[in-house]
mmCIF file of C-alpha atoms and ligand atoms in Angstrom:
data_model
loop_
_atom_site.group_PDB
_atom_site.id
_atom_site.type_symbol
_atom_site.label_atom_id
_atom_site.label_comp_id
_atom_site.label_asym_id
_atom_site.label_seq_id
_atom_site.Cartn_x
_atom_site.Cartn_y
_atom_site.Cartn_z
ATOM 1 C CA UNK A 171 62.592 83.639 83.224
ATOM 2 C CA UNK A 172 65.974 82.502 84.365
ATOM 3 C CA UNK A 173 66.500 78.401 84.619
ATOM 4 C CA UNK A 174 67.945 77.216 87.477
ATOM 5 C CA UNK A 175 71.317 77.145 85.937
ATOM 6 C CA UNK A 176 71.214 81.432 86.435
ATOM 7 C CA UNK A 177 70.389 81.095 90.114
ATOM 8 C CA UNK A 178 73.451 78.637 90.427
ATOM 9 C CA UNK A 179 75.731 80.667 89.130
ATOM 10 C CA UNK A 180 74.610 83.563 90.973
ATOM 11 C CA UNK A 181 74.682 82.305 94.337
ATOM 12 C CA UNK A 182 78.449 81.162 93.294
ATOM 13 C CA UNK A 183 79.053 84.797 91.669
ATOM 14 C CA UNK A 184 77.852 86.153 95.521
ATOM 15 C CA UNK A 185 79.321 83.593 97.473
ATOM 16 C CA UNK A 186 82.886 84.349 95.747
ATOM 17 C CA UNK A 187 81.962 88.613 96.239
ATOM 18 C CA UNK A 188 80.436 88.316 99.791
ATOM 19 C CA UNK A 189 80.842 84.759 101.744
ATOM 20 C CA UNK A 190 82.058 85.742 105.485
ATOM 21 C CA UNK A 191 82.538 89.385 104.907
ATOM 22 C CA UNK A 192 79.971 92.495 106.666
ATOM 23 C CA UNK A 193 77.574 93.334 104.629
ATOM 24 C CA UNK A 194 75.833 97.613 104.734
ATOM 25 C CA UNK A 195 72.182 96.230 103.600
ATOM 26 C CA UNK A 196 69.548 98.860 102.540
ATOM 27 C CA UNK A 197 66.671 99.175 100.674
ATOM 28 C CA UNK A 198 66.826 102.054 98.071
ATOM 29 C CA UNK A 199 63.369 101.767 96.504
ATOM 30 C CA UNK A 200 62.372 101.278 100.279
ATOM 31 C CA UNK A 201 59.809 98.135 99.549
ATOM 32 C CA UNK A 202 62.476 96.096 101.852
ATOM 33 C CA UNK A 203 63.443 98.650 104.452
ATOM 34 C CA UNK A 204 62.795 96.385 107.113
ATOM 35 C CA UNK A 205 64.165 93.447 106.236
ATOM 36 C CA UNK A 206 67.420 95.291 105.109
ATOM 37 C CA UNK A 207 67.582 97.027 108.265
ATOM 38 C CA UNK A 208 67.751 93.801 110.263
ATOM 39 C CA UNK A 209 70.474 92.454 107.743
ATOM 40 C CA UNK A 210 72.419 95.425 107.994
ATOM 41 C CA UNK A 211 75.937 95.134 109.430
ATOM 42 C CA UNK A 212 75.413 91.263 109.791
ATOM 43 C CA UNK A 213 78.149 88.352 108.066
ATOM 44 C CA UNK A 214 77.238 86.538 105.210
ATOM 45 C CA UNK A 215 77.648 83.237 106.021
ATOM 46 C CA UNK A 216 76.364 80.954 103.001
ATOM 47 C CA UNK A 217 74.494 81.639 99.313
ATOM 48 C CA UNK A 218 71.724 78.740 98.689
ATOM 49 C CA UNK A 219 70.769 77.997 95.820
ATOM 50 C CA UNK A 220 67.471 75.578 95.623
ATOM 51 C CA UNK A 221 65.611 75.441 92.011
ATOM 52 C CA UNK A 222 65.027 79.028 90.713
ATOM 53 C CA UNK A 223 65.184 80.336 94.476
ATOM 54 C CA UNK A 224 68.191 81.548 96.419
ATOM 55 C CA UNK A 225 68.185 81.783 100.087
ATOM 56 C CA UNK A 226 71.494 83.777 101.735
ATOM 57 C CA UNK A 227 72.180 83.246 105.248
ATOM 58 C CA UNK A 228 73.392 85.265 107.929
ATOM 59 C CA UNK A 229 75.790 85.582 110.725
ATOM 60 C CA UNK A 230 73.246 86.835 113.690
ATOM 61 C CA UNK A 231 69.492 85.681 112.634
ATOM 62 C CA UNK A 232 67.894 82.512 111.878
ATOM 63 C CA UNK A 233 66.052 84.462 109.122
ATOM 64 C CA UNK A 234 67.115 83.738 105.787
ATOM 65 C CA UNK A 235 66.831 86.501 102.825
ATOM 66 C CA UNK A 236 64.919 84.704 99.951
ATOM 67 C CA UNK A 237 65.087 86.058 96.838
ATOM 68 C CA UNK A 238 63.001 84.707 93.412
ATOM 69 C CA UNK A 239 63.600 86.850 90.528
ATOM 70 C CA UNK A 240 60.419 86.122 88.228
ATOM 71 C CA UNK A 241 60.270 87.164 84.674
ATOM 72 C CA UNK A 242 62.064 90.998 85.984
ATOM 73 C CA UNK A 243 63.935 90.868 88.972
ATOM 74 C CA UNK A 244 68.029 91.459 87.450
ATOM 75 C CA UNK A 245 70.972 91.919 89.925
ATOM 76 C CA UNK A 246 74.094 94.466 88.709
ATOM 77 C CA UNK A 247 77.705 94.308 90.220
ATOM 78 C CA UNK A 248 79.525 97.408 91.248
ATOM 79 C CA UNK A 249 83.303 97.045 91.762
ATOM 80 C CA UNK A 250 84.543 99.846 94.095
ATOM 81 C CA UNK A 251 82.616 102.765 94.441
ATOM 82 C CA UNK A 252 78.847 102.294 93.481
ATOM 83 C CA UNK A 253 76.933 105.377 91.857
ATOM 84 C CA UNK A 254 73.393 106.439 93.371
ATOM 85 C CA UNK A 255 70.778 104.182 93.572
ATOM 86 C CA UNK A 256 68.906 104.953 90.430
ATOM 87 C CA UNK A 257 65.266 103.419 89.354
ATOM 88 C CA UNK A 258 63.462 100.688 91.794
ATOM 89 C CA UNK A 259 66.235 99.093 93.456
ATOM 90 C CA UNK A 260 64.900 96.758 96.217
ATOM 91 C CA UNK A 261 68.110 95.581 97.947
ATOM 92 C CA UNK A 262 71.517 96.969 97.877
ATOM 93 C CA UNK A 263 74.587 94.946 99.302
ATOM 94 C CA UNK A 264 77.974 96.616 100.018
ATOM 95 C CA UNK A 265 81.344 95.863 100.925
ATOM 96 C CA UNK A 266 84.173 98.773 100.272
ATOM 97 C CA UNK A 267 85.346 96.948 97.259
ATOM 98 C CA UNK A 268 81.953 95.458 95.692
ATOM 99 C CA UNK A 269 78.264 96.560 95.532
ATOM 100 C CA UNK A 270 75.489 94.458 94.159
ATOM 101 C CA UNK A 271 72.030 96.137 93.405
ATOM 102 C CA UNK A 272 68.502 93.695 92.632
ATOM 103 C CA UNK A 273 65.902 95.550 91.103
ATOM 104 C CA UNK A 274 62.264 93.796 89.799
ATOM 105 C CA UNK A 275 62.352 91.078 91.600
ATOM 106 C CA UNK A 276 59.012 89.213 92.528
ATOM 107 C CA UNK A 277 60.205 88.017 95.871
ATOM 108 C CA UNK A 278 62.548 89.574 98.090
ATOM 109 C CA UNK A 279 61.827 88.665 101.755
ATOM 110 C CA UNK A 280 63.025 87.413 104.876
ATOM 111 C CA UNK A 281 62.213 84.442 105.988
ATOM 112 C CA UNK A 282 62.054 82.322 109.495
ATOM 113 C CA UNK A 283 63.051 78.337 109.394
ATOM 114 C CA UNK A 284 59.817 77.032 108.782
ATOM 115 C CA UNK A 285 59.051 78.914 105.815
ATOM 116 C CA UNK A 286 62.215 78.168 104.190
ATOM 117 C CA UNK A 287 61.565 74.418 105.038
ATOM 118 C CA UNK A 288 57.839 74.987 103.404
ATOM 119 C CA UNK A 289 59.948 75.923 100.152
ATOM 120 C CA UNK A 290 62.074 72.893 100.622
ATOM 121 C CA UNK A 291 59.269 70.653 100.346
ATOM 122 C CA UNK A 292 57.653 72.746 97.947
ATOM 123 C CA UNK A 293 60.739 72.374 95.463
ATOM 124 C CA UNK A 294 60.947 69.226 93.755
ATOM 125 C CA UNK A 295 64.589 67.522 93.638
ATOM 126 C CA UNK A 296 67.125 70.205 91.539
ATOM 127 C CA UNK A 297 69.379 67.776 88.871
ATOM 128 C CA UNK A 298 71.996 70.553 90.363
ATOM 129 C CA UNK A 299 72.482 70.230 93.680
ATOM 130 C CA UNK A 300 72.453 66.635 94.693
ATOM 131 C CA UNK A 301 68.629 66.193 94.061
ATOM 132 C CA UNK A 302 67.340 62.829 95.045
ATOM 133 C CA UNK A 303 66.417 61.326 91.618
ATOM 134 C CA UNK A 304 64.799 58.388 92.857
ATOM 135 C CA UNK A 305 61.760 61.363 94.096
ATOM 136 C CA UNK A 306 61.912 62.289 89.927
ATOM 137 C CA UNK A 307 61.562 58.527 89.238
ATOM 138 C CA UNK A 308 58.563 57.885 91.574
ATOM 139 C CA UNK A 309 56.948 61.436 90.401
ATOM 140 C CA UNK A 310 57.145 60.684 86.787
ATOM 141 C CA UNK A 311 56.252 56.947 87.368
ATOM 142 C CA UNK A 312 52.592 58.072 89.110
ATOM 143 C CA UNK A 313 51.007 61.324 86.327
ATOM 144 C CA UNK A 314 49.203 61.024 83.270
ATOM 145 C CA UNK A 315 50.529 64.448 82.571
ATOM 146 C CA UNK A 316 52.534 64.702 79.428
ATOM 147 C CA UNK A 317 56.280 64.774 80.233
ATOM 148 C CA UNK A 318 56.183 68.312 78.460
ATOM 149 C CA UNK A 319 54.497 69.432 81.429
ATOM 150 C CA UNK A 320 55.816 67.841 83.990
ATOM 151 C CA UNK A 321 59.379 69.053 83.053
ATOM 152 C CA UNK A 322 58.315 72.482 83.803
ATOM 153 C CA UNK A 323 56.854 71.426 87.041
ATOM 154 C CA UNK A 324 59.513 72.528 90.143
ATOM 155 C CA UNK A 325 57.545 70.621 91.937
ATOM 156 C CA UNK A 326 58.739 67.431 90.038
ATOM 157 C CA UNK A 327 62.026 68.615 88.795
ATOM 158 C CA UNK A 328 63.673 71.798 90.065
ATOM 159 C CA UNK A 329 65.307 74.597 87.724
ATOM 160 C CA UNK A 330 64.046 73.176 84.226
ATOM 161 C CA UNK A 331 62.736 75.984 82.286
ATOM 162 C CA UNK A 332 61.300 76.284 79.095
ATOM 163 C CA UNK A 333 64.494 76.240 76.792
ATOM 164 C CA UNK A 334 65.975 72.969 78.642
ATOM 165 C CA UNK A 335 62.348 71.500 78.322
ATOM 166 C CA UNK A 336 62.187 71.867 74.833
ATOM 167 C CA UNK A 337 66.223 70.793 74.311
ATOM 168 C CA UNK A 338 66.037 67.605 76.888
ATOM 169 C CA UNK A 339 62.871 66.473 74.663
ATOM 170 C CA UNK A 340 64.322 66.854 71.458
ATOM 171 C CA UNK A 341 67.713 65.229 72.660
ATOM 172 C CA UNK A 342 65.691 62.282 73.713
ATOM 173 C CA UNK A 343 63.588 62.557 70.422
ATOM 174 C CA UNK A 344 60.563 62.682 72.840
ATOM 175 C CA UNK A 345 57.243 62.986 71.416
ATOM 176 C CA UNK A 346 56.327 65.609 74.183
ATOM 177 C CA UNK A 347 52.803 64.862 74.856
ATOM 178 C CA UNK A 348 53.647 61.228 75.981
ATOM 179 C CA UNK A 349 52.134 60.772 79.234
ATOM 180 C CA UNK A 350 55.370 61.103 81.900
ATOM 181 C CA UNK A 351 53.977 57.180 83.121
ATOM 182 C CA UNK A 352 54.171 55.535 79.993
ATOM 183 C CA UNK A 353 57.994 56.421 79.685
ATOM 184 C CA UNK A 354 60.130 53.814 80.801
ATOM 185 C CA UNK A 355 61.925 53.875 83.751
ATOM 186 C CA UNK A 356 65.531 54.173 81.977
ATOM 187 C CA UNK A 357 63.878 56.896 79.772
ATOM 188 C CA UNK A 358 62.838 58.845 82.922
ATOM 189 C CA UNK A 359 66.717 58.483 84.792
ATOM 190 C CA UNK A 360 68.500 59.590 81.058
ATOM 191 C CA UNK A 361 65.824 62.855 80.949
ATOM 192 C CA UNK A 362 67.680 63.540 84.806
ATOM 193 C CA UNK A 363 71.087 62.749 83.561
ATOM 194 C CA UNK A 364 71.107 64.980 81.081
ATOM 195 C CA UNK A 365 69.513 67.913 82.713
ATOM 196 C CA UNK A 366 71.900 67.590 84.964
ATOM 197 C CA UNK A 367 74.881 67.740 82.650
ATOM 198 C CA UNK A 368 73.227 70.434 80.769
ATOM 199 C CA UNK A 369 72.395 72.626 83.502
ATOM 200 C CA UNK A 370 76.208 72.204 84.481
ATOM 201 C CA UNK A 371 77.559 73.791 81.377
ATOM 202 C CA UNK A 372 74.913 76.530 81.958
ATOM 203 C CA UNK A 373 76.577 77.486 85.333
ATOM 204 C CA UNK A 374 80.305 77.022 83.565
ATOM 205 C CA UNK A 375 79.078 79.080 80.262
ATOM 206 C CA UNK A 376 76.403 81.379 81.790
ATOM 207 C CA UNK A 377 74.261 80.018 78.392
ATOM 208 C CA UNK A 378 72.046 77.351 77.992
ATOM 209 C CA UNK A 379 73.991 75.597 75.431
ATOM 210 C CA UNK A 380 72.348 72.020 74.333
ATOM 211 C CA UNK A 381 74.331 71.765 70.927
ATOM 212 C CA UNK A 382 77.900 70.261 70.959
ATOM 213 C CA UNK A 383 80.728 72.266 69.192
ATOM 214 C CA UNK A 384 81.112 69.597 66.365
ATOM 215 C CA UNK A 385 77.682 69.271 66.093
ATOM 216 C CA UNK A 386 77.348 72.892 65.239
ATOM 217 C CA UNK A 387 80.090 74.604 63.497
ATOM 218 C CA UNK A 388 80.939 78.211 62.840
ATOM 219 C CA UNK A 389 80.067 80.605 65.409
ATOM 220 C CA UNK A 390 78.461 80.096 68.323
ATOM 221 C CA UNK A 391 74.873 82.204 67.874
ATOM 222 C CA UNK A 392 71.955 82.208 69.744
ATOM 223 C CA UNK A 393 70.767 79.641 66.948
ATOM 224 C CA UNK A 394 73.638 77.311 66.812
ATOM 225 C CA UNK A 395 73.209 76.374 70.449
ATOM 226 C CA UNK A 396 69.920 75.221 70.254
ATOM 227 C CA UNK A 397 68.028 72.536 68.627
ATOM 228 C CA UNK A 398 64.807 72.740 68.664
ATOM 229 C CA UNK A 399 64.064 76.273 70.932
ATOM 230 C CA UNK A 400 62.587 79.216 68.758
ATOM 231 C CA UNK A 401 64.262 77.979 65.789
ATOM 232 C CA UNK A 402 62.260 77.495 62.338
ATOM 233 C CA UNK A 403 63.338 74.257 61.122
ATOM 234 C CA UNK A 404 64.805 71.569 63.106
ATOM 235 C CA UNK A 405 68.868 71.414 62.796
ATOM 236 C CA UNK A 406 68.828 67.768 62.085
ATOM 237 C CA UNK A 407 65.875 66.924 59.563
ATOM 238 C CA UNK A 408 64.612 70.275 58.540
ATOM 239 C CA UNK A 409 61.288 70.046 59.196
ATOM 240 C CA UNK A 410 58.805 72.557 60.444
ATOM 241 C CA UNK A 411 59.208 73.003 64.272
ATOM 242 C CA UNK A 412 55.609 72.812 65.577
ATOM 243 C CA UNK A 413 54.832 75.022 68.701
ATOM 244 C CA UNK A 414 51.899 74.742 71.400
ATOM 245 C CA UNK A 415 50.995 76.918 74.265
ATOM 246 C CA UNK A 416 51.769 74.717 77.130
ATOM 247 C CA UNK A 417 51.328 75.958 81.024
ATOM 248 C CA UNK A 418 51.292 79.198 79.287
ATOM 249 C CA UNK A 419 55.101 79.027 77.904
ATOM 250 C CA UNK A 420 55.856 77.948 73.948
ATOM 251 C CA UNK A 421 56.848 74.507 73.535
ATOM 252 C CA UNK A 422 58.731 73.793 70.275
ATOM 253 C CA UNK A 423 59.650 70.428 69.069
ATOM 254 C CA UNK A 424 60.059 68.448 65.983
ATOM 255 C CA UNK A 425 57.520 66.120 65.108
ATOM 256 C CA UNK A 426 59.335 63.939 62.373
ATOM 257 C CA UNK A 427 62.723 63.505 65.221
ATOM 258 C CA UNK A 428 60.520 63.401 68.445
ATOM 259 C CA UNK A 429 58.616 60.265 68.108
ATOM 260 C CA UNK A 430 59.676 58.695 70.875
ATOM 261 C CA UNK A 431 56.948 57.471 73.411
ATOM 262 C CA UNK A 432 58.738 55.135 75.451
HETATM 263 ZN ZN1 ZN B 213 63.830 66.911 62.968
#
């Protein structure tokens, strides 16, 4: 599943390809014929993105194309000529110099004012785009729910997926299953700091990267830019990483570093 760095960096990517030009909208697949019929021929006016949703806006309608990719949905970039919609494409965008195709995605919709202000309520404060920590503070501050959890919760905290949950914890050396009240309030603010910074260098690097070049030399693998994530051992102390089945994603941490519980 992307983490909200992705959807950043896509609605940038788009923005750059599309902002305030005419966009032919279609629906190859055919499961958003409507919707791309409506958007058809209309100006692209401004790429959203909120979480792990993006929301594009339009010149002519108050209806506002939401998009959520899910564990499938992929976009591809055409430059120039595209070929022939091949396989379930649900939403093809075209200029004469670009093309962009999404394919699998598990919403694709359009969407009237009050629904998109139902996901903005629905969407907990994103470290990303100007989120209002103070609502992470107060959310943290009232659950008994281990902050493992409640990392992965949008509703707390917007765009943290499961490889920044299990990075932010070990950074912190976080005992995960510590209840998200029992953390001090300075704890809480450093966990939103440093999503924040981290989910920055994911929309600069297109990578979740939670290791620092020094700390990490040689080349820059899959398994030199994490910590903790799907690695065997832990990078600092060499212990076992434990795992657990957590909202149905694998958490991974190391329980001789992460012992914090305040
Ligand atoms: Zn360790």
């Amino acid at each position: 599943m992307p983490e909200g760095h992705t959807i950043h960096r896509l609605a940038q990517d788009h923005a750059k390809l599309y902002l305030n030009q005419e966009l032919a909208v279609s629906s190859p697949q055919g499961r958003f014929s409507d919707g791309a019929a409506e958007l058809d021929g209309q100006t692209f006016t401004r790429a959203e993105a909120l979480g792990k949703h993006l929301l594009y806006h339009w010149s002519d309608t108050p209806l506002v194309l939401h998009i959520h990719l899910g564990l499938f949905g992929r976009f591809r970039n055409w430059r120039g000529e595209p070929p022939e919609p091949k396989g379930a494409i649900r939403l093809r965008l075209t200029t004469p110099d670009h093309t962009t195709d999404l394919s699998g995605p598990t919403a694709c919709e359009l969407l009237d004012p009050v629904a998109v202000d139902a996901i903005r309520a629905r969407i907990g404060p994103d470290p990303l785009g100007n989120g209002d920590v103070e609502r992470f503070v107060r959310a943290c501050a009232k659950t008994r729910r281990s902050i493992a959890a409640v990392l992965m919760d949008q509703k707390v905290i917007a765009g943290v997926g499961n490889v920044y949950r299990a990075e932010m914890l070990y950074r912190a050396r976080l005992a995960p299953m510590t209840p998200a009240k029992e953390l001090r309030e300075q704890t809480v603010r450093a966990l939103w700091d440093d999503a924040s910074m981290l989910l920055k260098i994911g929309v600069r690097t297109k990578r979740i990267v939670t290791v620092r070049p020094e700390e990490s030399p040689g080349r820059r693998t899959r398994d030199g830019r994490h910590w903790v994530y799907k690695r065997p051992s832990c990078r600092t102390c060499s212990q076992d990483i434990e795992t657990a089945s957590l909202a149905n994603r694998t958490l991974y941490w190391c329980p001789s570093c992460q012992v914090e519980t305040r």
